[in-house]
PDB file of C-alpha atoms in Angstrom:
ATOM      1  CA  UNK A  29      90.808 187.691 118.797  1.00 52.00           C
ATOM      2  CA  UNK A  30      93.811 189.867 119.640  1.00 55.00           C
ATOM      3  CA  UNK A  31      97.077 187.918 120.122  1.00 57.00           C
ATOM      4  CA  UNK A  32      97.879 187.226 123.781  1.00 52.00           C
ATOM      5  CA  UNK A  33     101.195 189.074 123.637  1.00 54.00           C
ATOM      6  CA  UNK A  34      99.330 192.212 122.582  1.00 59.00           C
ATOM      7  CA  UNK A  35      96.196 191.961 124.695  1.00 63.00           C
ATOM      8  CA  UNK A  36      94.511 188.912 126.157  1.00 79.00           C
ATOM      9  CA  UNK A  37      90.779 189.176 126.761  1.00 83.00           C
ATOM     10  CA  UNK A  38      90.579 191.259 129.920  1.00 84.00           C
ATOM     11  CA  UNK A  39      87.890 191.285 132.571  1.00 88.00           C
ATOM     12  CA  UNK A  40      87.288 191.812 136.267  1.00 87.00           C
ATOM     13  CA  UNK A  41      84.605 192.668 138.781  1.00 84.00           C
ATOM     14  CA  UNK A  42      83.581 196.301 139.083  1.00 79.00           C
ATOM     15  CA  UNK A  43      84.601 196.380 142.743  1.00 81.00           C
ATOM     16  CA  UNK A  44      87.882 194.545 142.072  1.00 81.00           C
ATOM     17  CA  UNK A  45      87.064 191.549 144.250  1.00 84.00           C
ATOM     18  CA  UNK A  46      87.370 187.921 143.217  1.00 88.00           C
ATOM     19  CA  UNK A  47      83.961 186.327 142.910  1.00 89.00           C
ATOM     20  CA  UNK A  48      82.437 182.975 142.065  1.00 92.00           C
ATOM     21  CA  UNK A  49      81.238 184.442 138.782  1.00 91.00           C
ATOM     22  CA  UNK A  50      84.776 185.567 137.932  1.00 92.00           C
ATOM     23  CA  UNK A  51      86.109 182.088 138.707  1.00 91.00           C
ATOM     24  CA  UNK A  52      83.471 180.506 136.482  1.00 93.00           C
ATOM     25  CA  UNK A  53      84.201 182.903 133.623  1.00 92.00           C
ATOM     26  CA  UNK A  54      87.938 182.227 133.964  1.00 91.00           C
ATOM     27  CA  UNK A  55      87.289 178.499 133.723  1.00 94.00           C
ATOM     28  CA  UNK A  56      85.255 178.975 130.553  1.00 93.00           C
ATOM     29  CA  UNK A  57      88.053 180.966 128.918  1.00 90.00           C
ATOM     30  CA  UNK A  58      90.683 178.471 130.075  1.00 90.00           C
ATOM     31  CA  UNK A  59      88.720 175.466 128.730  1.00 93.00           C
ATOM     32  CA  UNK A  60      88.143 177.339 125.450  1.00 90.00           C
ATOM     33  CA  UNK A  61      91.848 178.078 125.046  1.00 87.00           C
ATOM     34  CA  UNK A  62      91.219 181.819 124.855  1.00 86.00           C
ATOM     35  CA  UNK A  63      93.996 183.908 126.451  1.00 87.00           C
ATOM     36  CA  UNK A  64      92.647 186.058 129.279  1.00 88.00           C
ATOM     37  CA  UNK A  65      93.710 188.176 132.200  1.00 88.00           C
ATOM     38  CA  UNK A  66      91.842 189.308 135.266  1.00 89.00           C
ATOM     39  CA  UNK A  67      92.434 192.846 136.474  1.00 89.00           C
ATOM     40  CA  UNK A  68      91.551 194.324 139.840  1.00 89.00           C
ATOM     41  CA  UNK A  69      90.607 197.754 138.505  1.00 89.00           C
ATOM     42  CA  UNK A  70      88.730 197.722 135.208  1.00 90.00           C
ATOM     43  CA  UNK A  71      88.332 201.506 135.330  1.00 91.00           C
ATOM     44  CA  UNK A  72      92.097 202.032 135.281  1.00 93.00           C
ATOM     45  CA  UNK A  73      92.549 199.341 132.640  1.00 92.00           C
ATOM     46  CA  UNK A  74      89.931 200.965 130.407  1.00 93.00           C
ATOM     47  CA  UNK A  75      91.560 204.392 130.797  1.00 96.00           C
ATOM     48  CA  UNK A  76      94.898 202.910 129.750  1.00 95.00           C
ATOM     49  CA  UNK A  77      93.261 201.174 126.802  1.00 94.00           C
ATOM     50  CA  UNK A  78      91.762 204.487 125.681  1.00 97.00           C
ATOM     51  CA  UNK A  79      95.081 206.300 126.169  1.00 98.00           C
ATOM     52  CA  UNK A  80      96.427 204.006 123.459  1.00 96.00           C
ATOM     53  CA  UNK A  81      93.538 203.397 121.050  1.00 96.00           C
ATOM     54  CA  UNK A  82      92.269 206.972 120.832  1.00 98.00           C
ATOM     55  CA  UNK A  83      95.516 208.350 119.318  1.00 98.00           C
ATOM     56  CA  UNK A  84      95.690 205.327 117.005  1.00 98.00           C
ATOM     57  CA  UNK A  85      92.219 206.045 115.616  1.00 98.00           C
ATOM     58  CA  UNK A  86      92.987 209.774 115.453  1.00 98.00           C
ATOM     59  CA  UNK A  87      96.013 208.993 113.279  1.00 98.00           C
ATOM     60  CA  UNK A  88      93.848 207.268 110.691  1.00 98.00           C
ATOM     61  CA  UNK A  89      91.331 210.110 110.663  1.00 98.00           C
ATOM     62  CA  UNK A  90      94.057 212.755 110.264  1.00 97.00           C
ATOM     63  CA  UNK A  91      95.964 210.936 107.531  1.00 98.00           C
ATOM     64  CA  UNK A  92      95.835 211.896 103.887  1.00 98.00           C
ATOM     65  CA  UNK A  93      95.844 208.174 103.072  1.00 98.00           C
ATOM     66  CA  UNK A  94      94.570 206.269 106.137  1.00 97.00           C
ATOM     67  CA  UNK A  95      95.394 202.833 104.680  1.00 96.00           C
ATOM     68  CA  UNK A  96      99.070 203.856 104.521  1.00 97.00           C
ATOM     69  CA  UNK A  97      99.218 206.282 107.442  1.00 98.00           C
ATOM     70  CA  UNK A  98     102.544 204.732 108.462  1.00 97.00           C
ATOM     71  CA  UNK A  99     104.129 206.619 105.523  1.00 98.00           C
ATOM     72  CA  UNK A 100     103.074 209.985 106.997  1.00 98.00           C
ATOM     73  CA  UNK A 101     105.943 210.970 109.274  1.00 97.00           C
ATOM     74  CA  UNK A 102     104.191 213.944 110.869  1.00 98.00           C
ATOM     75  CA  UNK A 103     101.113 211.881 111.753  1.00 98.00           C
ATOM     76  CA  UNK A 104     103.235 209.087 113.232  1.00 98.00           C
ATOM     77  CA  UNK A 105     105.249 211.581 115.285  1.00 98.00           C
ATOM     78  CA  UNK A 106     102.094 213.312 116.530  1.00 98.00           C
ATOM     79  CA  UNK A 107     100.582 209.936 117.458  1.00 98.00           C
ATOM     80  CA  UNK A 108     103.689 208.930 119.417  1.00 98.00           C
ATOM     81  CA  UNK A 109     103.722 212.251 121.272  1.00 98.00           C
ATOM     82  CA  UNK A 110     100.020 212.062 122.078  1.00 98.00           C
ATOM     83  CA  UNK A 111     100.239 208.501 123.322  1.00 98.00           C
ATOM     84  CA  UNK A 112     103.234 209.333 125.519  1.00 98.00           C
ATOM     85  CA  UNK A 113     101.429 212.396 126.853  1.00 98.00           C
ATOM     86  CA  UNK A 114      98.252 210.391 127.574  1.00 98.00           C
ATOM     87  CA  UNK A 115     100.128 207.849 129.670  1.00 98.00           C
ATOM     88  CA  UNK A 116     102.111 210.554 131.444  1.00 98.00           C
ATOM     89  CA  UNK A 117      98.885 212.366 132.339  1.00 97.00           C
ATOM     90  CA  UNK A 118      97.276 209.188 133.660  1.00 98.00           C
ATOM     91  CA  UNK A 119     100.388 208.412 135.692  1.00 98.00           C
ATOM     92  CA  UNK A 120     100.545 211.975 137.045  1.00 97.00           C
ATOM     93  CA  UNK A 121      96.908 211.649 138.115  1.00 96.00           C
ATOM     94  CA  UNK A 122      97.888 208.628 140.221  1.00 96.00           C
ATOM     95  CA  UNK A 123      96.287 206.100 137.907  1.00 95.00           C
ATOM     96  CA  UNK A 124      97.983 202.710 137.994  1.00 94.00           C
ATOM     97  CA  UNK A 125      98.977 201.908 134.396  1.00 96.00           C
ATOM     98  CA  UNK A 126      97.495 198.546 133.525  1.00 89.00           C
ATOM     99  CA  UNK A 127      98.916 196.305 132.307  1.00 88.00           C
ATOM    100  CA  UNK A 128     102.356 197.322 133.545  1.00 91.00           C
ATOM    101  CA  UNK A 129     103.811 197.362 130.016  1.00 90.00           C
ATOM    102  CA  UNK A 130     101.815 200.556 129.384  1.00 94.00           C
ATOM    103  CA  UNK A 131     104.527 202.326 131.391  1.00 96.00           C
ATOM    104  CA  UNK A 132     106.762 201.831 128.349  1.00 96.00           C
ATOM    105  CA  UNK A 133     104.660 204.384 126.466  1.00 96.00           C
ATOM    106  CA  UNK A 134     105.238 206.843 129.303  1.00 96.00           C
ATOM    107  CA  UNK A 135     109.000 206.399 129.612  1.00 97.00           C
ATOM    108  CA  UNK A 136     110.181 205.551 126.086  1.00 97.00           C
ATOM    109  CA  UNK A 137     111.598 208.361 123.942  1.00 98.00           C
ATOM    110  CA  UNK A 138     109.130 209.703 121.367  1.00 98.00           C
ATOM    111  CA  UNK A 139     111.378 208.671 118.449  1.00 97.00           C
ATOM    112  CA  UNK A 140     111.390 205.054 119.640  1.00 97.00           C
ATOM    113  CA  UNK A 141     107.613 205.116 120.081  1.00 98.00           C
ATOM    114  CA  UNK A 142     107.253 206.575 116.589  1.00 98.00           C
ATOM    115  CA  UNK A 143     109.375 203.791 115.113  1.00 98.00           C
ATOM    116  CA  UNK A 144     107.376 201.115 116.927  1.00 97.00           C
ATOM    117  CA  UNK A 145     104.077 202.680 115.913  1.00 97.00           C
ATOM    118  CA  UNK A 146     105.178 202.973 112.285  1.00 98.00           C
ATOM    119  CA  UNK A 147     106.065 199.277 112.193  1.00 97.00           C
ATOM    120  CA  UNK A 148     102.790 198.353 113.895  1.00 96.00           C
ATOM    121  CA  UNK A 149     100.630 200.526 111.621  1.00 97.00           C
ATOM    122  CA  UNK A 150     102.371 198.974 108.590  1.00 97.00           C
ATOM    123  CA  UNK A 151     101.857 195.381 109.781  1.00 95.00           C
ATOM    124  CA  UNK A 152      99.059 192.942 109.076  1.00 93.00           C
ATOM    125  CA  UNK A 153      98.187 193.214 112.780  1.00 90.00           C
ATOM    126  CA  UNK A 154      97.770 196.976 112.342  1.00 93.00           C
ATOM    127  CA  UNK A 155      95.531 196.461 109.354  1.00 93.00           C
ATOM    128  CA  UNK A 156      93.308 193.882 111.045  1.00 90.00           C
ATOM    129  CA  UNK A 157      93.102 195.209 114.603  1.00 89.00           C
ATOM    130  CA  UNK A 158      93.647 198.952 114.186  1.00 94.00           C
ATOM    131  CA  UNK A 159      92.816 200.163 110.673  1.00 96.00           C
ATOM    132  CA  UNK A 160      89.708 198.089 110.066  1.00 95.00           C
ATOM    133  CA  UNK A 161      88.217 198.841 113.478  1.00 92.00           C
ATOM    134  CA  UNK A 162      88.956 202.560 113.214  1.00 96.00           C
ATOM    135  CA  UNK A 163      87.514 202.786 109.715  1.00 96.00           C
ATOM    136  CA  UNK A 164      84.399 200.788 110.649  1.00 96.00           C
ATOM    137  CA  UNK A 165      83.683 202.638 113.900  1.00 95.00           C
ATOM    138  CA  UNK A 166      84.481 206.345 113.388  1.00 96.00           C
ATOM    139  CA  UNK A 167      81.512 207.578 115.449  1.00 97.00           C
ATOM    140  CA  UNK A 168      82.436 205.301 118.353  1.00 96.00           C
ATOM    141  CA  UNK A 169      86.093 206.298 118.231  1.00 97.00           C
ATOM    142  CA  UNK A 170      85.311 210.027 118.047  1.00 96.00           C
ATOM    143  CA  UNK A 171      82.968 209.649 121.015  1.00 97.00           C
ATOM    144  CA  UNK A 172      85.686 207.813 122.961  1.00 97.00           C
ATOM    145  CA  UNK A 173      88.162 210.560 121.983  1.00 98.00           C
ATOM    146  CA  UNK A 174      85.866 213.254 123.373  1.00 98.00           C
ATOM    147  CA  UNK A 175      85.022 211.361 126.561  1.00 97.00           C
ATOM    148  CA  UNK A 176      88.627 210.367 127.295  1.00 98.00           C
ATOM    149  CA  UNK A 177      90.029 213.888 127.012  1.00 98.00           C
ATOM    150  CA  UNK A 178      87.084 215.377 128.926  1.00 97.00           C
ATOM    151  CA  UNK A 179      87.684 212.865 131.715  1.00 96.00           C
ATOM    152  CA  UNK A 180      91.410 213.686 131.859  1.00 97.00           C
ATOM    153  CA  UNK A 181      90.627 217.421 131.905  1.00 95.00           C
ATOM    154  CA  UNK A 182      88.152 217.042 134.753  1.00 95.00           C
ATOM    155  CA  UNK A 183      90.580 214.947 136.784  1.00 93.00           C
ATOM    156  CA  UNK A 184      93.347 217.506 136.305  1.00 91.00           C
ATOM    157  CA  UNK A 185      91.030 220.301 137.420  1.00 91.00           C
ATOM    158  CA  UNK A 186      90.208 218.403 140.632  1.00 85.00           C
ATOM    159  CA  UNK A 187      93.878 217.915 141.540  1.00 70.00           C
TER     160      UNK A 187
END
């Protein structure tokens, strides 16, 4: 389970409305002591999630030594730039960044993002929640990479 400060378990109805089923699910999570959040627009939340996790996985796949990618300055810088660009593109498309803290990726200077990413990649959290998932699901992550950037491209062409 991801720590609450990073990402509580997130869910919501497809149409964004509050429902009896959503209330019941919330109660189950609350009684279980599992941190959760309800969002009104799961589509936007998922896009924001992909804007972050796709560059993280890409960093591991591009690294000479994925286990210690945080030592590779050029990969960390590229990851920070890509993440910033992803959130800027979503924002420019009128997509509400969810949760709000995702705006920090859009507005923070690349060097600060790089420093934060380097620390995160180097941490035990990075190993457990980023490295292991990326290394165990390369086909899934590459598919998400392709679909995310195709989606962004299509949206930009329609605007």
